[in-house]
Amino acid sequence: QVQLVESGGGLVQPGGSLRLSCAASGVTADYYAIGWFRQAPGKEREGVSNMLFSDGSTYYSDSVKGRFTISRDRAKGTVYLQMNSLKPEDTAVYYCATSKNWAVQTAQAMGVMPKDLYEYWGQGTLVTVSS
C-alpha cells in the first residue's frame, strides 16, 4: 500500500523560501518516478518537478526552473521540494505523486509531466505566497 504524506506548506512573503517534504512508504522497486504537482484555485493541476528512480534525473517546469530543487533522502524515504524566490503565482496546493508507468521516463525526456501517468497521490499541502 503506497502512502504519500506531504508537509511543509504555509504562508510566506514574496521572495521567501519554503521546503516541502513528502514521506513515501510502500514505493517499491517497480516504480519509475516521484514528483510534485500543484493546483491553484480555478486552474488545472500542473507538473512542477519530478525525479526518476533509475538515475535520479530531474525535470522542472519552465515556471519554476532555477528557483525550485527536488531532492531525495533514500534512507528516510522522503522527497523534498526546496522552493526559493517564491512569487504570488506559486500559491497553490502542492501534491506529491508517484508512478509505476514506464512512460514517465519518455515524458521527462520530452520535457513534459502528464498527471495521468501518476497513480498515487498525497493529500496535498497549501503554499500561500503573499505580503
XYZ file of N, CA and C in Angstrom:
393
model
N 0.848 -1.187 0.000
C 0.000 0.000 0.000
C 0.886 1.241 0.000
N 0.766 2.041 -1.061
C 1.545 3.263 -1.168
C 0.890 4.367 -0.344
N 1.704 5.058 0.409
C 1.211 6.207 1.156
C 2.182 7.364 0.980
N 1.651 8.518 0.621
C 2.440 9.722 0.429
C 1.871 10.801 1.333
N 2.716 11.382 2.173
C 2.264 12.391 3.113
C 3.123 13.642 2.964
N 2.487 14.724 2.514
C 3.198 15.991 2.331
C 3.151 16.833 3.596
N 4.154 17.665 3.743
C 4.198 18.624 4.832
C 5.097 19.780 4.434
N 5.045 20.860 5.216
C 5.943 21.974 4.984
C 5.310 23.201 4.350
N 4.049 23.111 3.976
C 3.392 24.273 3.397
C 3.146 25.354 4.430
N 2.731 26.509 3.940
C 2.443 27.612 4.847
C 2.378 28.933 4.110
N 2.380 30.002 4.894
C 2.338 31.366 4.354
C 3.750 31.934 4.322
N 4.145 32.474 3.199
C 5.480 33.061 3.053
C 5.360 34.322 2.213
N 6.239 35.282 2.483
C 6.238 36.523 1.718
C 6.914 36.327 0.368
N 6.560 37.152 -0.598
C 7.250 37.080 -1.896
C 8.758 37.214 -1.715
N 9.492 36.379 -2.443
C 10.939 36.357 -2.318
C 11.445 35.387 -1.274
N 10.545 34.838 -0.480
C 10.930 33.912 0.579
C 11.112 32.489 0.089
N 11.369 31.594 1.049
C 11.628 30.195 0.736
C 10.799 29.275 1.619
N 10.525 28.085 1.088
C 9.885 27.008 1.832
C 10.474 25.701 1.342
N 10.478 24.699 2.223
C 10.853 23.356 1.798
C 9.701 22.413 2.109
N 9.190 21.793 1.058
C 8.144 20.786 1.203
C 8.772 19.417 1.349
N 8.110 18.563 2.133
C 8.557 17.181 2.302
C 7.443 16.235 1.904
N 7.835 15.089 1.349
C 6.892 14.037 1.005
C 7.441 12.728 1.580
N 6.805 12.254 2.645
C 7.197 10.972 3.239
C 6.495 9.863 2.472
N 7.300 9.028 1.813
C 6.753 7.987 0.939
C 6.983 6.613 1.549
N 5.916 5.812 1.603
C 6.034 4.437 2.062
C 5.333 3.527 1.060
N 5.812 2.281 0.970
C 5.208 1.330 0.055
C 5.613 1.504 -1.396
N 6.555 2.387 -1.671
C 7.025 2.608 -3.042
C 8.146 1.615 -3.310
N 7.857 0.617 -4.118
C 8.789 -0.483 -4.347
C 9.644 -0.247 -5.589
N 10.476 -1.222 -5.900
C 11.454 -1.068 -6.979
C 10.820 -1.001 -8.363
N 9.535 -1.339 -8.471
C 8.900 -1.279 -9.789
C 8.254 0.070 -10.085
N 8.518 1.058 -9.243
C 8.060 2.418 -9.511
C 9.141 3.166 -10.284
N 8.723 4.103 -11.132
C 9.660 4.771 -12.017
C 9.983 6.207 -11.609
N 9.065 6.882 -10.961
C 9.312 8.293 -10.680
C 8.480 8.779 -9.512
N 8.933 9.865 -8.934
C 8.170 10.568 -7.913
C 8.278 12.052 -8.220
N 7.214 12.794 -7.942
C 7.261 14.194 -8.313
C 6.285 15.058 -7.556
N 6.312 16.337 -7.895
C 5.447 17.342 -7.281
C 4.574 18.009 -8.344
N 3.307 18.110 -8.010
C 2.343 18.848 -8.814
C 1.788 19.980 -7.965
N 1.123 20.906 -8.607
C 0.436 21.950 -7.866
C -0.858 22.320 -8.579
N -1.800 22.804 -7.781
C -3.081 23.229 -8.331
C -3.519 24.508 -7.639
N -3.582 25.570 -8.432
C -4.062 26.854 -7.941
C -5.578 26.907 -8.106
N -6.257 27.763 -7.327
C -7.722 27.859 -7.427
C -8.173 28.152 -8.854
N -9.098 27.355 -9.355
C -9.645 27.567 -10.674
C -8.755 27.138 -11.825
N -7.631 26.484 -11.509
C -6.702 26.079 -12.569
C -6.506 24.571 -12.577
N -5.974 24.083 -13.688
C -5.650 22.665 -13.807
C -4.445 22.322 -12.926
N -4.391 21.055 -12.507
C -3.217 20.589 -11.778
C -2.057 20.494 -12.765
N -0.905 21.040 -12.398
C 0.242 21.061 -13.295
C 1.464 20.421 -12.654
N 2.269 19.790 -13.478
C 3.507 19.196 -13.011
C 4.548 20.268 -12.754
N 5.220 20.173 -11.617
C 6.226 21.151 -11.227
C 7.637 20.571 -11.374
N 7.826 19.368 -10.819
C 9.152 18.758 -10.847
C 9.025 17.265 -10.583
N 9.902 16.478 -11.191
C 9.942 15.058 -10.852
C 11.365 14.536 -10.871
N 11.505 13.326 -10.339
C 12.805 12.659 -10.302
C 12.594 11.196 -10.673
N 13.424 10.688 -11.591
C 13.374 9.267 -11.944
C 14.163 8.466 -10.920
N 13.607 7.315 -10.523
C 14.307 6.474 -9.561
C 15.521 5.800 -10.189
N 15.493 5.576 -11.487
C 16.558 4.821 -12.152
C 17.909 5.519 -12.071
N 17.915 6.821 -12.349
C 19.204 7.523 -12.399
C 19.189 8.874 -11.707
N 18.064 9.211 -11.082
C 17.982 10.482 -10.371
C 17.811 11.700 -11.246
N 17.584 11.485 -12.548
C 17.428 12.640 -13.430
C 16.154 13.391 -13.063
N 16.187 14.689 -13.287
C 15.113 15.557 -12.819
C 14.504 16.372 -13.947
N 13.286 16.802 -13.690
C 12.543 17.674 -14.600
C 12.002 18.848 -13.787
N 12.009 20.020 -14.398
C 11.379 21.200 -13.800
C 10.548 21.904 -14.872
N 9.387 22.372 -14.477
C 8.598 23.172 -15.402
C 9.299 24.513 -15.611
N 9.010 25.146 -16.707
C 9.651 26.429 -17.017
C 9.353 27.477 -15.944
N 8.181 27.381 -15.333
C 7.775 28.402 -14.370
C 8.572 28.341 -13.056
N 9.232 27.205 -12.781
C 9.966 27.075 -11.519
C 11.457 26.814 -11.720
N 11.867 26.614 -12.950
C 13.257 26.289 -13.236
C 14.178 27.376 -12.703
N 15.215 26.960 -11.988
C 16.154 27.915 -11.414
C 15.773 28.394 -10.028
N 14.537 28.098 -9.602
C 14.074 28.532 -8.274
C 13.768 27.342 -7.360
N 13.287 26.243 -7.930
C 12.913 25.070 -7.144
C 13.936 23.956 -7.376
N 14.136 23.142 -6.332
C 15.036 21.994 -6.432
C 14.396 20.783 -5.779
N 14.351 19.678 -6.514
C 13.838 18.427 -5.967
C 15.019 17.576 -5.512
N 14.829 16.897 -4.374
C 15.882 16.018 -3.877
C 15.252 14.855 -3.133
N 16.093 13.855 -2.843
C 15.549 12.645 -2.233
C 16.519 12.133 -1.181
N 15.986 11.753 -0.032
C 16.763 11.091 1.016
C 16.282 9.651 1.065
N 17.065 8.754 0.461
C 16.642 7.353 0.368
C 16.488 6.722 1.747
N 17.392 7.042 2.637
C 17.364 6.431 3.964
C 16.078 6.783 4.714
N 15.594 8.002 4.494
C 14.385 8.446 5.178
C 13.130 8.189 4.356
N 13.301 7.789 3.102
C 12.136 7.573 2.245
C 11.365 8.860 2.004
N 12.091 9.952 1.895
C 11.465 11.267 1.794
C 11.986 12.023 0.574
N 11.080 12.693 -0.110
C 11.416 13.553 -1.233
C 11.107 14.989 -0.828
N 11.978 15.899 -1.222
C 11.842 17.304 -0.849
C 11.678 18.181 -2.081
N 11.048 19.312 -1.875
C 10.996 20.353 -2.899
C 11.400 21.654 -2.222
N 12.626 22.081 -2.496
C 13.103 23.355 -1.977
C 12.639 24.453 -2.920
N 11.904 25.404 -2.382
C 11.327 26.471 -3.187
C 11.912 27.807 -2.733
N 12.634 28.461 -3.628
C 13.252 29.753 -3.338
C 12.657 30.841 -4.238
N 12.899 32.079 -3.857
C 12.421 33.225 -4.646
C 10.942 33.077 -4.991
N 10.151 32.758 -3.999
C 8.739 32.477 -4.243
C 7.987 33.714 -4.712
N 7.026 33.468 -5.584
C 6.212 34.521 -6.175
C 4.741 34.274 -5.829
N 3.923 35.310 -5.852
C 2.483 35.108 -5.578
C 1.858 34.051 -6.491
N 2.335 33.953 -7.723
C 1.776 32.960 -8.648
C 2.180 31.521 -8.311
N 3.042 31.341 -7.308
C 3.359 29.996 -6.828
C 2.324 29.497 -5.824
N 1.399 30.363 -5.429
C 0.359 29.971 -4.485
C -0.495 28.849 -5.063
N -0.578 27.750 -4.318
C -1.307 26.570 -4.787
C -1.269 25.497 -3.706
N -2.072 24.464 -3.906
C -1.925 23.240 -3.131
C -0.907 22.377 -3.873
N 0.104 21.940 -3.165
C 1.174 21.136 -3.749
C 0.971 19.666 -3.369
N 1.042 18.805 -4.383
C 0.816 17.377 -4.205
C 2.066 16.596 -4.592
N 2.327 15.566 -3.828
C 3.357 14.589 -4.158
C 2.665 13.415 -4.849
N 3.316 12.842 -5.861
C 2.724 11.721 -6.580
C 3.823 10.790 -7.074
N 3.474 9.520 -7.257
C 4.442 8.554 -7.743
C 3.828 7.705 -8.851
N 4.704 7.151 -9.716
C 4.233 6.470 -10.909
C 4.923 5.122 -11.111
N 4.105 4.126 -11.519
C 4.609 2.821 -11.941
C 4.624 2.706 -13.459
N 4.305 3.788 -14.137
C 4.192 3.785 -15.587
C 5.539 4.149 -16.214
N 6.093 3.229 -17.008
C 7.396 3.471 -17.606
C 7.391 4.720 -18.485
N 6.213 5.121 -18.963
C 6.123 6.262 -19.878
C 6.568 7.576 -19.236
N 6.673 7.596 -17.906
C 7.135 8.855 -17.282
C 8.564 9.165 -17.695
N 9.334 8.124 -18.035
C 10.714 8.334 -18.453
C 10.757 9.019 -19.815
N 9.927 8.535 -20.730
C 9.826 9.165 -22.043
C 9.304 10.587 -21.920
N 8.320 10.761 -21.045
C 7.733 12.090 -20.857
C 8.784 13.071 -20.352
N 9.619 12.620 -19.419
C 10.650 13.518 -18.908
C 11.628 13.905 -20.017
N 11.989 12.940 -20.841
C 12.893 13.239 -21.953
C 12.271 14.234 -22.935
N 10.943 14.216 -23.023
C 10.231 15.136 -23.913
C 9.945 16.469 -23.239
N 10.259 16.560 -21.936
C 10.050 17.825 -21.237
C 8.619 18.079 -20.827
N 7.905 16.981 -20.537
C 6.521 17.120 -20.068
C 6.311 16.245 -18.850
N 5.213 16.495 -18.132
C 4.938 15.772 -16.891
C 3.430 15.577 -16.755
N 2.857 14.688 -17.566
C 1.402 14.495 -17.533
C 0.930 13.880 -16.230
N -0.079 14.464 -15.640
C -0.569 13.959 -14.353
C -1.216 12.589 -14.504
N -1.691 12.241 -15.669
C -2.366 10.960 -15.884
C -1.419 9.762 -15.756
N -0.119 10.013 -15.761
C 0.846 8.926 -15.634
C 1.125 8.561 -14.174
N 0.543 9.303 -13.248
C 0.819 9.109 -11.818
C -0.393 8.473 -11.148
N -0.153 7.354 -10.448
C -1.267 6.586 -9.888
C -1.562 6.910 -8.430
N -0.549 7.291 -7.678
C -0.743 7.504 -6.253
C -0.421 8.943 -5.881
N -1.277 9.515 -5.040
C -1.188 10.928 -4.701
C -1.281 11.126 -3.190
N -0.610 12.151 -2.710
C -0.783 12.564 -1.331
C -2.005 13.466 -1.201
N -2.221 13.955 0.009
C -3.414 14.770 0.269
C -3.185 16.241 -0.043
N -1.931 16.622 -0.227
C -1.612 18.000 -0.579
C -1.274 18.868 0.609
N -0.479 19.902 0.333
C -0.142 20.891 1.354
C -0.225 22.276 0.711
N -0.832 23.225 1.415
C -1.104 24.539 0.853
C 0.088 25.466 1.023
N 0.473 26.091 -0.069
C 1.508 27.126 -0.056
C 0.864 28.434 -0.479
N 0.993 29.449 0.358
C 0.443 30.759 0.063
C 1.577 31.770 0.086
N 1.754 32.457 -1.045
C 2.800 33.479 -1.154
C 2.110 34.830 -1.220
N 2.264 35.591 -0.154
C 1.549 36.864 -0.065
C 2.223 37.768 0.954
N 2.143 39.070 0.692
C 2.673 40.033 1.650
C 1.573 40.498 2.601
